[in-house]
PDB file of C-alpha atoms in Angstrom:
ATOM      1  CA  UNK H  25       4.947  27.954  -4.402  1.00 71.00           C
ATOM      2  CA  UNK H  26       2.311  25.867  -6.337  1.00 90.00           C
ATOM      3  CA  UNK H  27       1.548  22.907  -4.635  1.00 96.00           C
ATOM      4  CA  UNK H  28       1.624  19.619  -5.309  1.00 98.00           C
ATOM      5  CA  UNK H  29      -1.325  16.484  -5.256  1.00 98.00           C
ATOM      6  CA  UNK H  30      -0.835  12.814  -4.772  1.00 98.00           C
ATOM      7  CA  UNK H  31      -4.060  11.362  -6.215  1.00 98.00           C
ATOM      8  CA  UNK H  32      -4.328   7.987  -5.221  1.00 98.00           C
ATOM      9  CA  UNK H  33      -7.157   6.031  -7.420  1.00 98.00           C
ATOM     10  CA  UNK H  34      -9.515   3.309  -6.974  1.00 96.00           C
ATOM     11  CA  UNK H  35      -7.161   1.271  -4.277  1.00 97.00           C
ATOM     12  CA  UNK H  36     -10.803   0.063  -3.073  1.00 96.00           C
ATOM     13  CA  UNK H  37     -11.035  -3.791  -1.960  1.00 93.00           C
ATOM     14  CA  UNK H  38     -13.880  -4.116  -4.546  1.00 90.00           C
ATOM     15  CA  UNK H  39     -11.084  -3.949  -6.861  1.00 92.00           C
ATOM     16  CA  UNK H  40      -8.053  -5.344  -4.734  1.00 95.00           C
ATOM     17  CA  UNK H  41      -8.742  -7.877  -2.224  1.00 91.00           C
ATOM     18  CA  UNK H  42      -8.374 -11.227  -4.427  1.00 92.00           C
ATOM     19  CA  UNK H  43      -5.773 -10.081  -6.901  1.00 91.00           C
ATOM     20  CA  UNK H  44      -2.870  -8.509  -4.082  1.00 93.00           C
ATOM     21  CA  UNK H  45      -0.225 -10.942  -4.942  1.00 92.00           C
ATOM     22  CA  UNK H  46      -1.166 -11.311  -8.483  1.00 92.00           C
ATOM     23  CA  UNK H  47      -1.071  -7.137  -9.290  1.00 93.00           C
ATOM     24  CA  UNK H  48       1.980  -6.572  -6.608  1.00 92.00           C
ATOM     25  CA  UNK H  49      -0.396  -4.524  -4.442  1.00 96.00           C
ATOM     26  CA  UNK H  50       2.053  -4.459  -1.149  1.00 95.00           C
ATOM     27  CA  UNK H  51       5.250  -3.362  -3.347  1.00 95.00           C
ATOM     28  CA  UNK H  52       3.050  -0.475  -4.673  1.00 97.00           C
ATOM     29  CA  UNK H  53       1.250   0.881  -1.600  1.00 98.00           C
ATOM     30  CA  UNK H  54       4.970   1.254  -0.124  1.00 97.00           C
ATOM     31  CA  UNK H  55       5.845   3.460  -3.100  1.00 98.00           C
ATOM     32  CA  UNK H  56       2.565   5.442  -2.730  1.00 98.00           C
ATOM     33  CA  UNK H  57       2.533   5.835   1.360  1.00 98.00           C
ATOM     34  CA  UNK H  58       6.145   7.308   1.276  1.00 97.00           C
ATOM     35  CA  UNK H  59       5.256   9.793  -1.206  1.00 98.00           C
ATOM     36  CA  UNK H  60       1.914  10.583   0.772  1.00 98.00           C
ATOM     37  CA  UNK H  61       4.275  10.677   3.971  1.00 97.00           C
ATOM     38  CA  UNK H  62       6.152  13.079   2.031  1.00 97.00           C
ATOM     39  CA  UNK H  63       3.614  15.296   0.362  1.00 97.00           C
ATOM     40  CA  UNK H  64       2.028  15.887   4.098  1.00 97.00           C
ATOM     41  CA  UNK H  65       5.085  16.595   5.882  1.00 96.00           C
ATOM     42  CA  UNK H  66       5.632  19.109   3.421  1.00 96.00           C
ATOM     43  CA  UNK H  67       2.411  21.002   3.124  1.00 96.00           C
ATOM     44  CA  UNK H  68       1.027  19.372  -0.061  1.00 97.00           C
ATOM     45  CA  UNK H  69      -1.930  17.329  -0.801  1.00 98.00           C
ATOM     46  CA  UNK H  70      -3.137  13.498  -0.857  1.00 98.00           C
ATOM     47  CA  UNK H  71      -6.249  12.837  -2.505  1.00 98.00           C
ATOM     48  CA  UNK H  72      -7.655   9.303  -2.357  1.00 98.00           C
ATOM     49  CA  UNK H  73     -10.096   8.659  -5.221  1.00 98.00           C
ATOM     50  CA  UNK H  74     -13.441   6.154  -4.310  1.00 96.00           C
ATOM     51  CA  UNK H  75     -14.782   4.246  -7.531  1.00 94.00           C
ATOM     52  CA  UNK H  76     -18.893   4.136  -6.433  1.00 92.00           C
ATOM     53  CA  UNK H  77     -20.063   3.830  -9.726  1.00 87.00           C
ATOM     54  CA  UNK H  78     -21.309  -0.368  -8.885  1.00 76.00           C
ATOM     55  CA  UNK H  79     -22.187   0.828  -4.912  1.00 75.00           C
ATOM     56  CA  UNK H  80     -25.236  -0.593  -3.530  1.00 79.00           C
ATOM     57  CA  UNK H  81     -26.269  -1.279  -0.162  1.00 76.00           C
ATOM     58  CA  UNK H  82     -24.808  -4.992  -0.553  1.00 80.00           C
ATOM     59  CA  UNK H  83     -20.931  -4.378  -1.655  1.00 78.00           C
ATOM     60  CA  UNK H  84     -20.621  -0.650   0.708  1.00 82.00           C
ATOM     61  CA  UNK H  85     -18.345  -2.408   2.628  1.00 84.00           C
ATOM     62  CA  UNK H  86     -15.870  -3.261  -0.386  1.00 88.00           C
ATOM     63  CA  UNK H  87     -16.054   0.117  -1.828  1.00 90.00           C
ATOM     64  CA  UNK H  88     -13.653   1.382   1.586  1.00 93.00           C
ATOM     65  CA  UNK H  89      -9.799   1.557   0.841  1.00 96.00           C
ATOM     66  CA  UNK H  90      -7.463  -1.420   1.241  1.00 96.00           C
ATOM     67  CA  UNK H  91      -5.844  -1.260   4.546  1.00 96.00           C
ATOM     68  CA  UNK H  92      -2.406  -1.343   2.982  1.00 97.00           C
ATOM     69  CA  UNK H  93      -3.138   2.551   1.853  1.00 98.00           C
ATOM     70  CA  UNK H  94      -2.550   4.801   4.719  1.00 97.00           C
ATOM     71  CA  UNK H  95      -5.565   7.502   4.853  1.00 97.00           C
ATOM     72  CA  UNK H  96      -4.729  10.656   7.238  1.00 97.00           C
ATOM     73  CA  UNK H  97      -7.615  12.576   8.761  1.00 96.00           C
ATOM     74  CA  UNK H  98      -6.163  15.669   6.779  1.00 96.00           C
ATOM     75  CA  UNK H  99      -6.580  13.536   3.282  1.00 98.00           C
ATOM     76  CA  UNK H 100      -8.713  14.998   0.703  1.00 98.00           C
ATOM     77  CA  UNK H 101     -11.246  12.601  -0.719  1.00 97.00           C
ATOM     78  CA  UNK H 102     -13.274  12.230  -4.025  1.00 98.00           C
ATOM     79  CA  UNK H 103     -16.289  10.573  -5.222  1.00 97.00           C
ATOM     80  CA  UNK H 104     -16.097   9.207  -9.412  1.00 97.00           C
ATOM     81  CA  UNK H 105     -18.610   7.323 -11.324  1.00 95.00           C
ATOM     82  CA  UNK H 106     -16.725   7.569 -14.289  1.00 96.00           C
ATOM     83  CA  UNK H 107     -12.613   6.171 -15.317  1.00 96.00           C
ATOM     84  CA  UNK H 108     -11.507   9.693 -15.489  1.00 98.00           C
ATOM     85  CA  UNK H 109     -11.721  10.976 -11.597  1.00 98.00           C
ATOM     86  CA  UNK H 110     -11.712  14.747 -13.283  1.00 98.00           C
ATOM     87  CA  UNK H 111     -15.194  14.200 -15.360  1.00 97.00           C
ATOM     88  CA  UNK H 112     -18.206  15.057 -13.072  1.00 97.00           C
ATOM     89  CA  UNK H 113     -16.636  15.539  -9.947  1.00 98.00           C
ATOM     90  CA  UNK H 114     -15.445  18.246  -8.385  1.00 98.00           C
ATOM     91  CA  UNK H 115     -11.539  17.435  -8.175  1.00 98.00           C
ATOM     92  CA  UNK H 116     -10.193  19.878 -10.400  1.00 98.00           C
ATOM     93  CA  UNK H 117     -11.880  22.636  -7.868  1.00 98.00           C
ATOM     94  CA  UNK H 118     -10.844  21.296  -5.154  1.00 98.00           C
ATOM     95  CA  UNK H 119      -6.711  21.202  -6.671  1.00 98.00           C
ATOM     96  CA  UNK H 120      -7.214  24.816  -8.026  1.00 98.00           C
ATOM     97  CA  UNK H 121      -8.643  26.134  -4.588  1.00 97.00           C
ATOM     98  CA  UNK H 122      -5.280  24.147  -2.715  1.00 97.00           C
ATOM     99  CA  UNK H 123      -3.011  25.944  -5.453  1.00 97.00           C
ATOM    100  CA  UNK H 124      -1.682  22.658  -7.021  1.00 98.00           C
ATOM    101  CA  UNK H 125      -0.152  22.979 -10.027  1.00 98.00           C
ATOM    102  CA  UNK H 126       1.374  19.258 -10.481  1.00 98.00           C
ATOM    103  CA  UNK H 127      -0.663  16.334 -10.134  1.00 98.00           C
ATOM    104  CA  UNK H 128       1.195  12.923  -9.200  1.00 98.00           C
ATOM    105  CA  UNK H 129      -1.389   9.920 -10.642  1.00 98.00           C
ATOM    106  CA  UNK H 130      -1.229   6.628  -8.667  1.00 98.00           C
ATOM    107  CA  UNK H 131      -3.441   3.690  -8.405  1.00 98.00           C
ATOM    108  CA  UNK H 132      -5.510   1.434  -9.646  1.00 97.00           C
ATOM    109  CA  UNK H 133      -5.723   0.072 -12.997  1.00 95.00           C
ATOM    110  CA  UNK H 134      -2.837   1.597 -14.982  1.00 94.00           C
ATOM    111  CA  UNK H 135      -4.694   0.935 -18.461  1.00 94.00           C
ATOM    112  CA  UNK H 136      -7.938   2.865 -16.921  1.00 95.00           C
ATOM    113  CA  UNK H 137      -8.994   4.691 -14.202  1.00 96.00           C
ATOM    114  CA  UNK H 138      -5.210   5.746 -13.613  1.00 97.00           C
ATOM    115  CA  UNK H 139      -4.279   6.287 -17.776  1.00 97.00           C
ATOM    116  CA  UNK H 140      -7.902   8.106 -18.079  1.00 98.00           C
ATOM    117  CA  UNK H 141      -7.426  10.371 -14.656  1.00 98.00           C
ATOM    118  CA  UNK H 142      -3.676  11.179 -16.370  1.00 98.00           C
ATOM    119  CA  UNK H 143      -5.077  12.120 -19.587  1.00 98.00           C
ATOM    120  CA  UNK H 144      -7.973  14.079 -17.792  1.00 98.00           C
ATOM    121  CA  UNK H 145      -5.086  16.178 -15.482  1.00 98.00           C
ATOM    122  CA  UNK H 146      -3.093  16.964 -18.613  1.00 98.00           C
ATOM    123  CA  UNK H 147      -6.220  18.190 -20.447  1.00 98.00           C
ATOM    124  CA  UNK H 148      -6.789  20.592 -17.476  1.00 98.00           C
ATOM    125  CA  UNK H 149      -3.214  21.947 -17.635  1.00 98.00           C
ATOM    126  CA  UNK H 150      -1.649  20.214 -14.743  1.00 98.00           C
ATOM    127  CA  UNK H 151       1.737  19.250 -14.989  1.00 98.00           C
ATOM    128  CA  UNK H 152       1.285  15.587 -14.629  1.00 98.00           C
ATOM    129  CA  UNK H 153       3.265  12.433 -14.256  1.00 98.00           C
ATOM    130  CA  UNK H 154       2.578   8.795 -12.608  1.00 98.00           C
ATOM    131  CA  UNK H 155       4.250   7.919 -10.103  1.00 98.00           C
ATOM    132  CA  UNK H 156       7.094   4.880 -10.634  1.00 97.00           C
ATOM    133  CA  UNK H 157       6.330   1.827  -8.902  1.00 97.00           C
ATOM    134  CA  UNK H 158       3.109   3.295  -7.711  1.00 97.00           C
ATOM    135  CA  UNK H 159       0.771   1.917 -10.514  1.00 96.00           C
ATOM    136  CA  UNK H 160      -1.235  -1.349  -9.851  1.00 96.00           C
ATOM    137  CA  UNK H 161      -2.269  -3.524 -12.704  1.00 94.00           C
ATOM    138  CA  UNK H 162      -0.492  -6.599 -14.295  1.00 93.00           C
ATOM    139  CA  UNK H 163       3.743  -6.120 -14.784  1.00 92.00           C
ATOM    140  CA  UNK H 164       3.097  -6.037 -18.981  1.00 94.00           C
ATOM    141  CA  UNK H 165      -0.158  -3.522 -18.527  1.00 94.00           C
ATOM    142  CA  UNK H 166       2.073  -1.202 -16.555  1.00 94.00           C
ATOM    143  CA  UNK H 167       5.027  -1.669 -19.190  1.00 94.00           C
ATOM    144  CA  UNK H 168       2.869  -0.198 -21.832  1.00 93.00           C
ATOM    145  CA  UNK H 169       0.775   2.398 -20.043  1.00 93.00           C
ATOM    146  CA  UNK H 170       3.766   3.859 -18.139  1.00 92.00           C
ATOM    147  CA  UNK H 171       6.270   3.466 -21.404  1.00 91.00           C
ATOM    148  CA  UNK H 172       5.503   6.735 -23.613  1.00 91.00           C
ATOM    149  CA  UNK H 173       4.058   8.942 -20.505  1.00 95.00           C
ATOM    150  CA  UNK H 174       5.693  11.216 -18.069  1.00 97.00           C
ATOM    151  CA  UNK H 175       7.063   9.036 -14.820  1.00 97.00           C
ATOM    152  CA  UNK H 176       8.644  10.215 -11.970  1.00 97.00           C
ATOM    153  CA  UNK H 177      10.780   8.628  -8.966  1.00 96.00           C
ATOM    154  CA  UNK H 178       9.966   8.735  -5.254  1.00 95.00           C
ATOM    155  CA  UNK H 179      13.416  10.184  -4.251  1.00 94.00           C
ATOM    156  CA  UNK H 180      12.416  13.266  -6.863  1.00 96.00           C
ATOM    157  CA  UNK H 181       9.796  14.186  -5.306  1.00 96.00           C
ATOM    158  CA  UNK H 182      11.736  14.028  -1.741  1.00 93.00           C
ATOM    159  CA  UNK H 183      14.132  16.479  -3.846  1.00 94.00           C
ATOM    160  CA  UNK H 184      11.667  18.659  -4.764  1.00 92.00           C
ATOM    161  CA  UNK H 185       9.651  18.629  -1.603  1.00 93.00           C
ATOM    162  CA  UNK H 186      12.836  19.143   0.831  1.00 86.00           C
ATOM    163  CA  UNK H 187      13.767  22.221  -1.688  1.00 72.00           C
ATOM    164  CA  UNK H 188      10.892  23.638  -1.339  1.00 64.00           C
ATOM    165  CA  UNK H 189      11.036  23.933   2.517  1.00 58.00           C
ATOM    166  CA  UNK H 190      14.979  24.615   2.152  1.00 51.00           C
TER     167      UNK H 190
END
């Protein structure tokens, strides 16, 4: 059974902290903590994605994850400098070496880091979709990233999960 990844991107406060309300942060986390919920329960993999290309010793503190995103000891977690969390980091070894085969993209910003980690999944021949309701950015950003790419629902991926273990 080829596995599958949750990669949760750049939910960092750096990023989050003064825009919750205005990107919908709360709505989304509960979308992406289900499916994380779900992925564990179920054997698969939860990777949380750290942005640490602007860290110095004076913002370390904003670089951690926004409390709202639940992190489990068991999570898998990766370092990126760049918008694509596959370029120069060692993610795609780390998803072969787990046996995933589909890659779930949610995050932060759905006309970057998340688009650009997509893209970079596909080009690595993962099967790859974004997760619905699990995207952060501003409601008409979302519309047109998310509108011509591969989505998928939370209660799929209980489907496919709960099959799985059927």
């Amino acid at each position: 059974m080829e596995k599958i990844a949750l990669l949760i991107v750049d939910m960092q406060r750096l990023f989050l902290e003064n825009n919750m309300e205005k990107f919908g942060v709360a709505r989304a986390c509960e979308y992406v903590n289900h499916v994380a919920d779900q992925l564990r329960t179920h054997g698969h993999c939860v990777v949380h994605i750290q942005d640490v290309e602007d860290a110095t010793d004076d913002n370390a503190a904003l670089l951690d994850f926004i409390p709202e995103i639940h992190v489990d000891a068991h999570d898998i977690h990766v370092k990126k400098v760049h918008s694509n969390a596959f370029w120069q980091t060692e993610l795609e070894q780390i998803l072969r070496a787990q046996g995933v085969g589909m890659v779930i993209v949610a995050g932060f910003a759905a006309e970057q880091c998340v688009l650009f980690t997509y893209n970079g999944a596909i080009e690595r021949g993962f099967k790859t979709v974004m997760l619905q309701n699990g995207i952060v950015s501003l409601p008409d950003i979302i519309a047109m990233t998310t509108r011509d790419r591969h989505m998928i629902s939370y209660p799929v991926i209980e489907f496919m999960v709960g099959r799985d273990s059927a």
